[in-house]
PDB file of C-alpha atoms in Angstrom:
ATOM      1  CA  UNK A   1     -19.517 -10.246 -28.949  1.00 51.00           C
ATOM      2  CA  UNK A   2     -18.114 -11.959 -32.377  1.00 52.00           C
ATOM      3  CA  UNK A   3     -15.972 -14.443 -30.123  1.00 51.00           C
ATOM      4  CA  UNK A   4     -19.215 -15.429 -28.320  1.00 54.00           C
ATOM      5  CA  UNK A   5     -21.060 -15.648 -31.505  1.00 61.00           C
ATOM      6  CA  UNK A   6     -18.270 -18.023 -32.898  1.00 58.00           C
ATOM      7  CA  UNK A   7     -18.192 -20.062 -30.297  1.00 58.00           C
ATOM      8  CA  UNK A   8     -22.152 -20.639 -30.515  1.00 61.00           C
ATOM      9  CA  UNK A   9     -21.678 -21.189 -34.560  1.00 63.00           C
ATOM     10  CA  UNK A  10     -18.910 -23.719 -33.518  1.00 60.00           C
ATOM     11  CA  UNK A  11     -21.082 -25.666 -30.604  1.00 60.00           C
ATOM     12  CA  UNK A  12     -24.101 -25.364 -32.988  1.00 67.00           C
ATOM     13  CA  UNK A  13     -22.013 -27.167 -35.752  1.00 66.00           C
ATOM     14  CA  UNK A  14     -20.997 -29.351 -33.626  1.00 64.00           C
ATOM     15  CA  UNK A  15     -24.173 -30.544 -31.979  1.00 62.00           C
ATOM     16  CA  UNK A  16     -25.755 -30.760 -35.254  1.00 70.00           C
ATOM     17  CA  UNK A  17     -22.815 -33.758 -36.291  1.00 70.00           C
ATOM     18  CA  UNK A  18     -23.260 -35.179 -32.926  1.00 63.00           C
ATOM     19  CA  UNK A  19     -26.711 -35.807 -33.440  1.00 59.00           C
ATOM     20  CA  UNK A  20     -26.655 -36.547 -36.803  1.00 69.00           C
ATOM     21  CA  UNK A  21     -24.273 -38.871 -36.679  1.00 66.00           C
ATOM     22  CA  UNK A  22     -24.951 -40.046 -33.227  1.00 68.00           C
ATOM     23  CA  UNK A  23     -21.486 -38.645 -31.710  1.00 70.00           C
ATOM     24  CA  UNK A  24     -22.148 -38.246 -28.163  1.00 66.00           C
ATOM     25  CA  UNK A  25     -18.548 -37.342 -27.140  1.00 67.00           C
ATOM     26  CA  UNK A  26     -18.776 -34.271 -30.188  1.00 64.00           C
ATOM     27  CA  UNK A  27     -22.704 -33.965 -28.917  1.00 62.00           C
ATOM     28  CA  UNK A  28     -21.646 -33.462 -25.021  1.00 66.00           C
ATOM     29  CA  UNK A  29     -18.986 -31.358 -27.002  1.00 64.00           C
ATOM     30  CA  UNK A  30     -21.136 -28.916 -28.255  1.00 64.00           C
ATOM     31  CA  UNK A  31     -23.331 -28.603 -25.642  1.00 68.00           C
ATOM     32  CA  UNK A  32     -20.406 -27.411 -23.247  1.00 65.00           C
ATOM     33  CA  UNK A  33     -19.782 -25.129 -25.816  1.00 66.00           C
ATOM     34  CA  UNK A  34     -23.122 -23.667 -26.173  1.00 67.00           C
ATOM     35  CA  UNK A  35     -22.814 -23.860 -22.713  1.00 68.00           C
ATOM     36  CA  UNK A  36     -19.894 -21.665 -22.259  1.00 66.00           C
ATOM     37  CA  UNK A  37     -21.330 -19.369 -24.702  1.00 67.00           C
ATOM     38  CA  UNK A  38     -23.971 -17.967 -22.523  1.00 69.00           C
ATOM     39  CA  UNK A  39     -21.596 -18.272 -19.875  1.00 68.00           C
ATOM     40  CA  UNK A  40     -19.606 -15.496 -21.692  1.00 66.00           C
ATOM     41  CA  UNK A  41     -22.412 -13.529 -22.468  1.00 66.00           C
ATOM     42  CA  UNK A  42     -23.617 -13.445 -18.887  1.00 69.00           C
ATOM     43  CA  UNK A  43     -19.877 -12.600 -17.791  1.00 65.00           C
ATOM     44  CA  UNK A  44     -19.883  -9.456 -19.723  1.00 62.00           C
ATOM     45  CA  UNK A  45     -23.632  -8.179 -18.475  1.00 63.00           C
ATOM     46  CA  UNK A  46     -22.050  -9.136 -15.367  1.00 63.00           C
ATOM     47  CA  UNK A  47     -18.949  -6.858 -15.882  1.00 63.00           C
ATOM     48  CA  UNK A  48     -20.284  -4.014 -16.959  1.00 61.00           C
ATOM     49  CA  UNK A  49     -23.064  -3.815 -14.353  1.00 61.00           C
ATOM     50  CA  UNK A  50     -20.084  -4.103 -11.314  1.00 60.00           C
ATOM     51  CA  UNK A  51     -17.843  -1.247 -13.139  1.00 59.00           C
ATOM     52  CA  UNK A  52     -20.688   1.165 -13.725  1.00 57.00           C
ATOM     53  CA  UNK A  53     -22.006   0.518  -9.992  1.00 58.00           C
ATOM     54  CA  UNK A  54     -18.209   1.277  -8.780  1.00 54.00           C
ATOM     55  CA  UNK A  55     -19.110   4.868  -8.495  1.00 51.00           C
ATOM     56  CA  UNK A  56     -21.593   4.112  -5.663  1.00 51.00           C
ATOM     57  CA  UNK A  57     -19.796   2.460  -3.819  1.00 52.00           C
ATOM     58  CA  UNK A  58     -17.483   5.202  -2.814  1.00 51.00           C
ATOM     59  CA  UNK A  59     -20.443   6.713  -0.882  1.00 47.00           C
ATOM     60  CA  UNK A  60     -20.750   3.197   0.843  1.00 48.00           C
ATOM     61  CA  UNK A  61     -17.064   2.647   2.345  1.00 50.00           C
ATOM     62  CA  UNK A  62     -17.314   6.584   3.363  1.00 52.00           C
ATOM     63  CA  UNK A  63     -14.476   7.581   1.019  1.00 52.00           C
ATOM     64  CA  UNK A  64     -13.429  11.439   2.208  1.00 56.00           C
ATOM     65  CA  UNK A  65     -10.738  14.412   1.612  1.00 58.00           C
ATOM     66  CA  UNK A  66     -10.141  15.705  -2.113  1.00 62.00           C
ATOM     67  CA  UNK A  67     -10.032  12.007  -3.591  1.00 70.00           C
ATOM     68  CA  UNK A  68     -13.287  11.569  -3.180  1.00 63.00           C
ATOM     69  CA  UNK A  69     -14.670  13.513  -6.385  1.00 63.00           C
ATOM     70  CA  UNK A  70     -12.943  10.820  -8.377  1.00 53.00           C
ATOM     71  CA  UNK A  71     -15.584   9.006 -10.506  1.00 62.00           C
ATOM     72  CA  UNK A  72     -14.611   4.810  -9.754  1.00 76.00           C
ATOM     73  CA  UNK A  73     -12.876   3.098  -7.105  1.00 80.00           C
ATOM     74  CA  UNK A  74      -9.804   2.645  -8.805  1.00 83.00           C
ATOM     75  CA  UNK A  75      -9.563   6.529  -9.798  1.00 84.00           C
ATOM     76  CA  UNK A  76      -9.753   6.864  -5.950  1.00 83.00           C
ATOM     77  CA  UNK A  77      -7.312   4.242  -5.662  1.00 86.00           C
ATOM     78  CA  UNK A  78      -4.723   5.757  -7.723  1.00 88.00           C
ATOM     79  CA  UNK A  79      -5.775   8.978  -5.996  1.00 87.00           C
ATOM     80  CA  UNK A  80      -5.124   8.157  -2.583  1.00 86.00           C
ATOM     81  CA  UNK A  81      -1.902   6.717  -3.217  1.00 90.00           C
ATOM     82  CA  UNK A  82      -0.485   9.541  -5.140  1.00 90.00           C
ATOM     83  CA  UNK A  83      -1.672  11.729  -2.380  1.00 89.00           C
ATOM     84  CA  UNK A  84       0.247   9.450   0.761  1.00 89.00           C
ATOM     85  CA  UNK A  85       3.474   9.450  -2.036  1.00 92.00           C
ATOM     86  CA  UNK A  86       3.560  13.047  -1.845  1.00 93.00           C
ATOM     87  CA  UNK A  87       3.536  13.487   1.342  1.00 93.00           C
ATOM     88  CA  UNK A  88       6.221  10.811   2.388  1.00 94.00           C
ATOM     89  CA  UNK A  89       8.507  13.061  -0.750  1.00 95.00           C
ATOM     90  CA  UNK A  90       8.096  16.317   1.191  1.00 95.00           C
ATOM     91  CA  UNK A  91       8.636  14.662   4.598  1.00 96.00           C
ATOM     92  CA  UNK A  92      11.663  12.834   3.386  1.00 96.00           C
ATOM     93  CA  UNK A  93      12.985  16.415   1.785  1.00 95.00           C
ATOM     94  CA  UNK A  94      12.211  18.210   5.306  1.00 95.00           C
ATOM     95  CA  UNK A  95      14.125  15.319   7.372  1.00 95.00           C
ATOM     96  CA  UNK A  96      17.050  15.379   5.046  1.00 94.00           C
ATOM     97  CA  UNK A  97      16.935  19.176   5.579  1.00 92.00           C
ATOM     98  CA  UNK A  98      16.556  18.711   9.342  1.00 92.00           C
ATOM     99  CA  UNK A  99      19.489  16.538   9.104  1.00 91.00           C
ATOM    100  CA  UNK A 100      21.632  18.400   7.485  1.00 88.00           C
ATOM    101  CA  UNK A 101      21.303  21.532  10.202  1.00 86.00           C
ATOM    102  CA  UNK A 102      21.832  19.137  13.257  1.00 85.00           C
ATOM    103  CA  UNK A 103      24.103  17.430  11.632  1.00 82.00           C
ATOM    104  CA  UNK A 104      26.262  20.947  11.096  1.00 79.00           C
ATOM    105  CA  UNK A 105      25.404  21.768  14.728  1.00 76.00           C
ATOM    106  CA  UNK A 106      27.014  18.660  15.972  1.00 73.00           C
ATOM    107  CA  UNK A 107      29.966  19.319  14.377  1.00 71.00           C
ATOM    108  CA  UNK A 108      30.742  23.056  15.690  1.00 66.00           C
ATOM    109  CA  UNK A 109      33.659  23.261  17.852  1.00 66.00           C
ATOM    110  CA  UNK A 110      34.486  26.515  20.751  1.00 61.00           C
ATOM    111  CA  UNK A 111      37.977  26.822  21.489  1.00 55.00           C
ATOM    112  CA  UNK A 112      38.256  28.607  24.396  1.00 55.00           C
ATOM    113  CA  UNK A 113      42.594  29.305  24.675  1.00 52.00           C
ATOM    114  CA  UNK A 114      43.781  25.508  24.891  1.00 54.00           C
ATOM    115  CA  UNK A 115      40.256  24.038  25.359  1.00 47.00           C
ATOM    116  CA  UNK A 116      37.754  23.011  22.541  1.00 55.00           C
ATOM    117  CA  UNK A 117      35.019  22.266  23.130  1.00 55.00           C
ATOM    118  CA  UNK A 118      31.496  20.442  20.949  1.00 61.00           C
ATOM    119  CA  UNK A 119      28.754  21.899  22.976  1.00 60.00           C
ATOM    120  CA  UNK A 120      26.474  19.891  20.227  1.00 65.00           C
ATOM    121  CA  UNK A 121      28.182  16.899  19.904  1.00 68.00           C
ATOM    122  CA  UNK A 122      25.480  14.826  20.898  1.00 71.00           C
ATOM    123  CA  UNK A 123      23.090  15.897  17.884  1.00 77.00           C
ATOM    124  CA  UNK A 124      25.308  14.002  15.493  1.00 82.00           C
ATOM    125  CA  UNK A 125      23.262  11.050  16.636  1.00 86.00           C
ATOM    126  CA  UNK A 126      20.533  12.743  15.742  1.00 87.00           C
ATOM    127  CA  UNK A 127      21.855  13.938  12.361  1.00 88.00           C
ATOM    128  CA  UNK A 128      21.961  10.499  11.607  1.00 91.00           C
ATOM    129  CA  UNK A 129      18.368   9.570  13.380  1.00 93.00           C
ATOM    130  CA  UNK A 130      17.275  12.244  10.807  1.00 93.00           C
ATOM    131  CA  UNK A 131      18.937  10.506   7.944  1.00 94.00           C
ATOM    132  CA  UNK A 132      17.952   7.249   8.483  1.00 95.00           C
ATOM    133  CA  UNK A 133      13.950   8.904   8.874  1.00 95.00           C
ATOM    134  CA  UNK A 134      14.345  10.557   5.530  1.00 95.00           C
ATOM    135  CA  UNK A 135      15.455   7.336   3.562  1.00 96.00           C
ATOM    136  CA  UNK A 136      12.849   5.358   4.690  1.00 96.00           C
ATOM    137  CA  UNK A 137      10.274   7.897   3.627  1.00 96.00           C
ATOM    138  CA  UNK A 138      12.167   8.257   0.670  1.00 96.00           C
ATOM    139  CA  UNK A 139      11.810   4.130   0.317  1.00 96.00           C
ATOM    140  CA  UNK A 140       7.745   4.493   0.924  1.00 95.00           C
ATOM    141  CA  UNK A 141       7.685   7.495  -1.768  1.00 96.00           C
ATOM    142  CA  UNK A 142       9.598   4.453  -4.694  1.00 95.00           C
ATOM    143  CA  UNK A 143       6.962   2.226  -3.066  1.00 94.00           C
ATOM    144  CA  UNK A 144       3.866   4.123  -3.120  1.00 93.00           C
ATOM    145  CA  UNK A 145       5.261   5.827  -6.886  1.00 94.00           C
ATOM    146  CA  UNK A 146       5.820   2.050  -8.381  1.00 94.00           C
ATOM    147  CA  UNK A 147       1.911   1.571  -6.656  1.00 93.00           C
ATOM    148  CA  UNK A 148       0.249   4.240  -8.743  1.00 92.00           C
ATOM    149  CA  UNK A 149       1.927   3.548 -11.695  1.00 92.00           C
ATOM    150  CA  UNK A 150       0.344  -0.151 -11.254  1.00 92.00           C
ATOM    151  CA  UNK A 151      -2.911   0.959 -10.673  1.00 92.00           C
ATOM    152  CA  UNK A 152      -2.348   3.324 -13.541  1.00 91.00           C
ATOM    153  CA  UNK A 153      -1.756   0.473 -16.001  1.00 90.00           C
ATOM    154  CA  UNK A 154      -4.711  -1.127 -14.515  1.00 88.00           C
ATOM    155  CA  UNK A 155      -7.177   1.117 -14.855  1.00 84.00           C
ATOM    156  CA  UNK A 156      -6.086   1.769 -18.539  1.00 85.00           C
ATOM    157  CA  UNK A 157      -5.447  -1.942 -19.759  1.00 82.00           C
ATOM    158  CA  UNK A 158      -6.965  -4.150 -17.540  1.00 77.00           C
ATOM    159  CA  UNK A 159     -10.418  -4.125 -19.463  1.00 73.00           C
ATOM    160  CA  UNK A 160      -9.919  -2.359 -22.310  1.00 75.00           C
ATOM    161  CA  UNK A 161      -6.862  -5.046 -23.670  1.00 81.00           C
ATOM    162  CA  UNK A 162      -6.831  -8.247 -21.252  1.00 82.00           C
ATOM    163  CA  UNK A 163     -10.088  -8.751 -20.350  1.00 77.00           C
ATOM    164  CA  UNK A 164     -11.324  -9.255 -24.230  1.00 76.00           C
ATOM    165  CA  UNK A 165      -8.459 -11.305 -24.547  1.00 81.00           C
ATOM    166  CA  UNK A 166      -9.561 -13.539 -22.008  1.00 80.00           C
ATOM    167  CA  UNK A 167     -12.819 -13.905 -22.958  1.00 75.00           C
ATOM    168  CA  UNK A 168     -11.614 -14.570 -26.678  1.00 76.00           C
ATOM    169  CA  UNK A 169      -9.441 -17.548 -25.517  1.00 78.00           C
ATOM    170  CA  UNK A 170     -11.822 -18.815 -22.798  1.00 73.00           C
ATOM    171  CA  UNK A 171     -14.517 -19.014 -25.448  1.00 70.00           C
ATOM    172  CA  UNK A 172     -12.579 -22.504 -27.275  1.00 70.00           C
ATOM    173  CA  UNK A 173     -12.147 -25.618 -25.279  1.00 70.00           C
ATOM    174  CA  UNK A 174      -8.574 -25.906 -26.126  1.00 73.00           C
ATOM    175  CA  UNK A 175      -7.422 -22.009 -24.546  1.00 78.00           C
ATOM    176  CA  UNK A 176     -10.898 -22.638 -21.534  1.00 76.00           C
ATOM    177  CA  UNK A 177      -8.073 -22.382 -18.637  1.00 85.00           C
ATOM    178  CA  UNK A 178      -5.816 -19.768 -20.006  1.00 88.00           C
ATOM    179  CA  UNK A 179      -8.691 -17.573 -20.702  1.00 84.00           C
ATOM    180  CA  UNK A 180      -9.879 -18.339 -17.535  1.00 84.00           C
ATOM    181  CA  UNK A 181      -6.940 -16.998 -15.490  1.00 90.00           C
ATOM    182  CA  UNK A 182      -6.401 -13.746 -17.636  1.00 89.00           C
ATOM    183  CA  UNK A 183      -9.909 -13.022 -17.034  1.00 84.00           C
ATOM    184  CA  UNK A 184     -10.208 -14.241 -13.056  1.00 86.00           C
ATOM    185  CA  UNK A 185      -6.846 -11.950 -12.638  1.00 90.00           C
ATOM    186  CA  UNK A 186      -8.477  -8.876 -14.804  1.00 86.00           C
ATOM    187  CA  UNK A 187     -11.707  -8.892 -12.690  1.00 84.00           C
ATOM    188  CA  UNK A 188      -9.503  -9.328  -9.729  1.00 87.00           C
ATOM    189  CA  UNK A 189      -7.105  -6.594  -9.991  1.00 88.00           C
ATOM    190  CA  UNK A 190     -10.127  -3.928 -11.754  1.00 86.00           C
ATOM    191  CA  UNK A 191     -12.151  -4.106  -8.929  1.00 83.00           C
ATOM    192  CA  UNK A 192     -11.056  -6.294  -6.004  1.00 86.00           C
ATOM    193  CA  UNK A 193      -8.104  -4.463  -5.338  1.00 90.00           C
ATOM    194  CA  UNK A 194      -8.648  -1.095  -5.854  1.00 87.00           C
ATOM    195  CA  UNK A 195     -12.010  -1.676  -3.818  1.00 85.00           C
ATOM    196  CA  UNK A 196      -9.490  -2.947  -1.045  1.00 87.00           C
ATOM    197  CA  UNK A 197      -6.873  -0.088  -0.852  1.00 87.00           C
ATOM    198  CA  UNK A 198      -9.644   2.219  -1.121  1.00 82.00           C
ATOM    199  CA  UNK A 199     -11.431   0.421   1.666  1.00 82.00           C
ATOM    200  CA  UNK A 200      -8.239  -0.092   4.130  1.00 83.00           C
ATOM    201  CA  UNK A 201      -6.828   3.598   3.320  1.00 79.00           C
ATOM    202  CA  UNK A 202     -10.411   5.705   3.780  1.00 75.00           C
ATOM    203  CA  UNK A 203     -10.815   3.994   7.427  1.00 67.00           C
ATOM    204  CA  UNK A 204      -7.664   4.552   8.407  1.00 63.00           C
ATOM    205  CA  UNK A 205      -6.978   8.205   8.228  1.00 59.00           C
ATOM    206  CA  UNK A 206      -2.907   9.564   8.885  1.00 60.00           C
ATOM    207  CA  UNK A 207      -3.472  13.050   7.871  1.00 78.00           C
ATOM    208  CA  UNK A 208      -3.065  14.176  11.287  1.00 84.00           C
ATOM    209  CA  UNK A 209       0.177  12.699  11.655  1.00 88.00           C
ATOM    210  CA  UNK A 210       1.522  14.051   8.550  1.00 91.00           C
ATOM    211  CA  UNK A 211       0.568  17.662   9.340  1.00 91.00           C
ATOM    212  CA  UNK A 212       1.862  17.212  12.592  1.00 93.00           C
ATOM    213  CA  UNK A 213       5.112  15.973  11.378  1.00 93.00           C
ATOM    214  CA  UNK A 214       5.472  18.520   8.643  1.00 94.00           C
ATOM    215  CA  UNK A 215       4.932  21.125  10.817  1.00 95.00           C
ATOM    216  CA  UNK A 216       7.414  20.123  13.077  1.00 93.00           C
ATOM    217  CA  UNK A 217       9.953  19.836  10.724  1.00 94.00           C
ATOM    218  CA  UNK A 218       9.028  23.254   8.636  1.00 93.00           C
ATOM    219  CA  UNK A 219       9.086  24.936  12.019  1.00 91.00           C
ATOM    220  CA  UNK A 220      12.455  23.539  12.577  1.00 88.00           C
ATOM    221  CA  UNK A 221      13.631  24.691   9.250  1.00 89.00           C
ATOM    222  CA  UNK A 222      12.674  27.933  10.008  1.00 87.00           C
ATOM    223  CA  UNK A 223      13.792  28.479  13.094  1.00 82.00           C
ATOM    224  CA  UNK A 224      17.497  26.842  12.360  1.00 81.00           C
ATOM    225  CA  UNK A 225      18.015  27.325   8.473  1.00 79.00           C
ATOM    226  CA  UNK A 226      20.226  30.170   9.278  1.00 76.00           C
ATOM    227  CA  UNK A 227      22.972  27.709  10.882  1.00 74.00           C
ATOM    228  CA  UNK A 228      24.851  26.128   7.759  1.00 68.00           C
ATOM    229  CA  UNK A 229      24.807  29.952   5.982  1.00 67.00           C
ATOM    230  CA  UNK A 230      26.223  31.163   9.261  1.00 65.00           C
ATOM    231  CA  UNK A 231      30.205  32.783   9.121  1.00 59.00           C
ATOM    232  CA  UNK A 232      31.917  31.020  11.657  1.00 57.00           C
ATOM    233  CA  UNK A 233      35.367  32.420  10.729  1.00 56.00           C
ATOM    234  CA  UNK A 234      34.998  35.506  13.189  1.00 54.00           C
ATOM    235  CA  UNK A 235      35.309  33.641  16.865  1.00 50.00           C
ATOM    236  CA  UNK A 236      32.673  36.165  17.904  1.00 52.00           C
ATOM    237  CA  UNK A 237      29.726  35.029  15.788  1.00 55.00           C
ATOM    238  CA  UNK A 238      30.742  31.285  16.897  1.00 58.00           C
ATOM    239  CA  UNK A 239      30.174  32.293  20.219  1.00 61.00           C
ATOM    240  CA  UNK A 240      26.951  34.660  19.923  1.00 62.00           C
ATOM    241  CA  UNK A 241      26.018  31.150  17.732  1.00 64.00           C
ATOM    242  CA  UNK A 242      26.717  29.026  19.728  1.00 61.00           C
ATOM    243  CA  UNK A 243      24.952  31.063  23.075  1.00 64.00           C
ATOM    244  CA  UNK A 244      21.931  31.794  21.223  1.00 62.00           C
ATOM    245  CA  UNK A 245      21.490  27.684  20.244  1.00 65.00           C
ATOM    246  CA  UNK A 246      21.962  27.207  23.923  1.00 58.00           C
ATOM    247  CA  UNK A 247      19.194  29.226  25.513  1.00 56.00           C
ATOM    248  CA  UNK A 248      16.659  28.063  22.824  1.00 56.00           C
ATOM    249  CA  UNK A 249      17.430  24.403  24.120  1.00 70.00           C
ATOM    250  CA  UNK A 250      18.447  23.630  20.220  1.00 74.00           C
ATOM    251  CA  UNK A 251      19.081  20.300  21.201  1.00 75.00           C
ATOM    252  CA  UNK A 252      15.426  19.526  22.921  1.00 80.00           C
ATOM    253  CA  UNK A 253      13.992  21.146  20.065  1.00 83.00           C
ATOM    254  CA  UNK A 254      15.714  18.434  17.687  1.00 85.00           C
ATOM    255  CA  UNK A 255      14.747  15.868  19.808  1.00 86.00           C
ATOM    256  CA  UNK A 256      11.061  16.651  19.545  1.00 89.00           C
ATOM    257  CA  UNK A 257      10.814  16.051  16.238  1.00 91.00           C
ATOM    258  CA  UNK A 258      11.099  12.459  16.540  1.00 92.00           C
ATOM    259  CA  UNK A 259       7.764  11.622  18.104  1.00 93.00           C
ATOM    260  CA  UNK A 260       5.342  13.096  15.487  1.00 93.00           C
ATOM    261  CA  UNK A 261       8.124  11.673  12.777  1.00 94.00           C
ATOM    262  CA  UNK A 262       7.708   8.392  14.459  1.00 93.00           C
ATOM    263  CA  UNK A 263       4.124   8.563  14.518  1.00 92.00           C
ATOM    264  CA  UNK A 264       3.371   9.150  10.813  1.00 93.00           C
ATOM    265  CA  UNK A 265       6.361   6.566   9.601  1.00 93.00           C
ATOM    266  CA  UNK A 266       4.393   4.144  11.067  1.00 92.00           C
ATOM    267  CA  UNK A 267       0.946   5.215   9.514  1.00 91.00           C
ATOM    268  CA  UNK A 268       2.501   5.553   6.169  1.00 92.00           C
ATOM    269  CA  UNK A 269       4.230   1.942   6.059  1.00 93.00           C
ATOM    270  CA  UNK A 270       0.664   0.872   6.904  1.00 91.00           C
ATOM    271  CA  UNK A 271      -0.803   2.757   4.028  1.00 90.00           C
ATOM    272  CA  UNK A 272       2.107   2.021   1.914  1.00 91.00           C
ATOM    273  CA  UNK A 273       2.648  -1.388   2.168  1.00 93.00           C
ATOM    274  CA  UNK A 274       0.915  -3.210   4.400  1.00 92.00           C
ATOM    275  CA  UNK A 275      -2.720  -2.293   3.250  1.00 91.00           C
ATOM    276  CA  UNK A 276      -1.554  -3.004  -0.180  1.00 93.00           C
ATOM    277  CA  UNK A 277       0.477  -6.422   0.964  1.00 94.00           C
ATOM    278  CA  UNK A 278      -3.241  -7.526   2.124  1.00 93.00           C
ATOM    279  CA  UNK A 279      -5.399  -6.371  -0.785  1.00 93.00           C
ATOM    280  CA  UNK A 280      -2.955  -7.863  -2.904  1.00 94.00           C
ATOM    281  CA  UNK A 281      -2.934 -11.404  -0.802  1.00 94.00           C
ATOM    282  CA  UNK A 282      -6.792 -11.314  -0.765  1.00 94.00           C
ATOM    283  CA  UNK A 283      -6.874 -10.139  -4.529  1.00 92.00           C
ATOM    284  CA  UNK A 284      -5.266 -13.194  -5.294  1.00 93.00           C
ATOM    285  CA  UNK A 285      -7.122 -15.625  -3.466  1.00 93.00           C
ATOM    286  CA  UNK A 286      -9.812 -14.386  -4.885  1.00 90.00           C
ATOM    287  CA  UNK A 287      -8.506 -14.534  -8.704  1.00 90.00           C
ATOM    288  CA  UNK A 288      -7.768 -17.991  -7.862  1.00 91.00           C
ATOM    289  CA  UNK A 289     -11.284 -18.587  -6.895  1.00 87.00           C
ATOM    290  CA  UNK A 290     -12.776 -16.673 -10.174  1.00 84.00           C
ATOM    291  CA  UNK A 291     -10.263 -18.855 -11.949  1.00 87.00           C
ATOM    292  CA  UNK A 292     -11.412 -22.167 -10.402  1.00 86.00           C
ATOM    293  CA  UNK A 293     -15.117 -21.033 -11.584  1.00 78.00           C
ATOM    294  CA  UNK A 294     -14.775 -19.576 -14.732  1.00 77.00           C
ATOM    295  CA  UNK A 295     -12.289 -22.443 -16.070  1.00 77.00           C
ATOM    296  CA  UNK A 296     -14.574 -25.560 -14.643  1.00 72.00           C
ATOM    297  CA  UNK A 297     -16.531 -27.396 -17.597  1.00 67.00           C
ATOM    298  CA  UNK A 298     -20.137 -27.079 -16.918  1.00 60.00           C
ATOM    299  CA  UNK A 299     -20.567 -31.387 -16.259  1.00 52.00           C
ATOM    300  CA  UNK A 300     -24.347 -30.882 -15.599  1.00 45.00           C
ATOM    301  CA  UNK A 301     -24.930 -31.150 -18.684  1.00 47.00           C
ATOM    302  CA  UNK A 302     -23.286 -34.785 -19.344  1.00 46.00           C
ATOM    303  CA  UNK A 303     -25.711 -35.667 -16.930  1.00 46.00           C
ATOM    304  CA  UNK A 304     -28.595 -34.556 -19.236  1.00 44.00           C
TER     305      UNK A 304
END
């Protein structure tokens, strides 16, 4: 509020030269100003009316599951996204895991007098199938971390630091545009984009995907954990292995796991980065719009 009230002390002083000394340019000068004054003012009623109605409108894009307690749309934001992190880090852990005991399988060996033989060597495709799976869930756990720690910084500077500096420089003619864009992007980023992700990720639910895929893969675990722990020094427990593996189909049982894995990767790269790739696309046009707006000199009032 003192910025606005020195920028009406500064278009007041100036109108008062401009029409005492019949300055028209400093005049038209300190009308804009004036101008711009109540501009800010209006901004700020403006503001604070959208972030204290943010809370309602969780109820009105149907925002569900333990997120939705949060108080704003960007605390369900930041929610979400921590939420879809976690799970890609414990589906990453349990394909690495899975890996690791295919992986082991496909490398046992039966020698039989002269004759060896790999009665798993096919899973060391798999293995690597497994690998590959847990890296890029390991990839959408940096992305969705680096994600909340954006919104994070958002949500705690966004308004509280940038905004008023903004609105400080847009109040003087000389720092109109630059205050302009810190402001447009502020505005943009608080509520556009959280509003967004919150939008795209509540009406497009993957939870059944990652329960299916994590209980696939704990399942797995628990059946096959035994494996790498396993003495294979004595030929006999090789074999009795080996046997057992075999009439538990070991090798369909690996196989299946790549369906609901396949399943979920897909919903989380679409919660992970292509919702935000299109809130943040559409946050910007936006910002550009707000800037075009806010940073525009109000020219009716030449026309006075």
């Amino acid at each position: 509020m003192l910025v606005i009230l020195i920028s009406i002390l500064i278009s007041a002083l100036a109108l008062g030269i401009g029409h005492a000394f019949n300055i028209k340019k400093l005049w038209f000068f300190g009308t804009e100003e004036l101008a711009q004054a109540i501009v800010s003012s209006a901004l700020l009623g403006v503001l604070a009316l959208i972030v204290s109605s943010l809370s309602a409108s969780l109820v009105a894009f149907g925002a569900q599951g333990p997120c939705q307690q949060d108080s704003t749309t960007i605390d369900y934001a930041i929610c979400s996204v921590r939420e879809q992190s976690s799970n890609a880090l414990e589906i990453s852990q349990l394909a690495y895991k899975a890996s690791s005991i295919s992986g082991f399988a496909g490398s046992l060996q039966v020698h039989l007098g002269i004759v060896s033989s790999s009665p798993f060597s096919s899973l060391s495709f798999s293995s690597e199938e497994l690998f590959h799976t847990g890296s890029n869930f390991s990839l959408l756990y940096s992305a969705a971390s680096s994600q909340e720690s954006a919104l994070s910084l958002i949500s705690s500077k966004a308004l509280v630091l940038f905004f008023p500096a903004g609105l400080f420089l847009r109040s003087f003619f000389a720092t109109r545009k630059a205050g302009a864009a810190i402001m447009a992007l502020c505005v943009s980023l608080y509520v556009f984009l959280p509003l967004l992700l919150a939008t795209l990720l509540s009406s497009f639910s993957g939870n059944a995907h990652f329960e299916e895929a994590r209980l696939s893969l704990s399942e797995y675990y628990a059946r096959f954990s035994f494996l790498p722990q396993t003495d294979f020094e004595k030929e006999a427990s090789l074999k009795d292995t080996v046997n057992s593996l075999a009439q538990g189909d070991f090798a369909s049982q690996t196989d299946l796991l790549f369906k609901p894995l396949g399943a979920y990767l897909g919903q989380a790269f679409n919660s992970l980065v292509l919702f935000p790739a299109i809130s943040i696309v559409i946050c910007l046009v936006l910002a550009r719009e707000l800037y075009i707006g806010l940073s525009s000199p109000l020219v009716f009032w030449r026309d006075a």
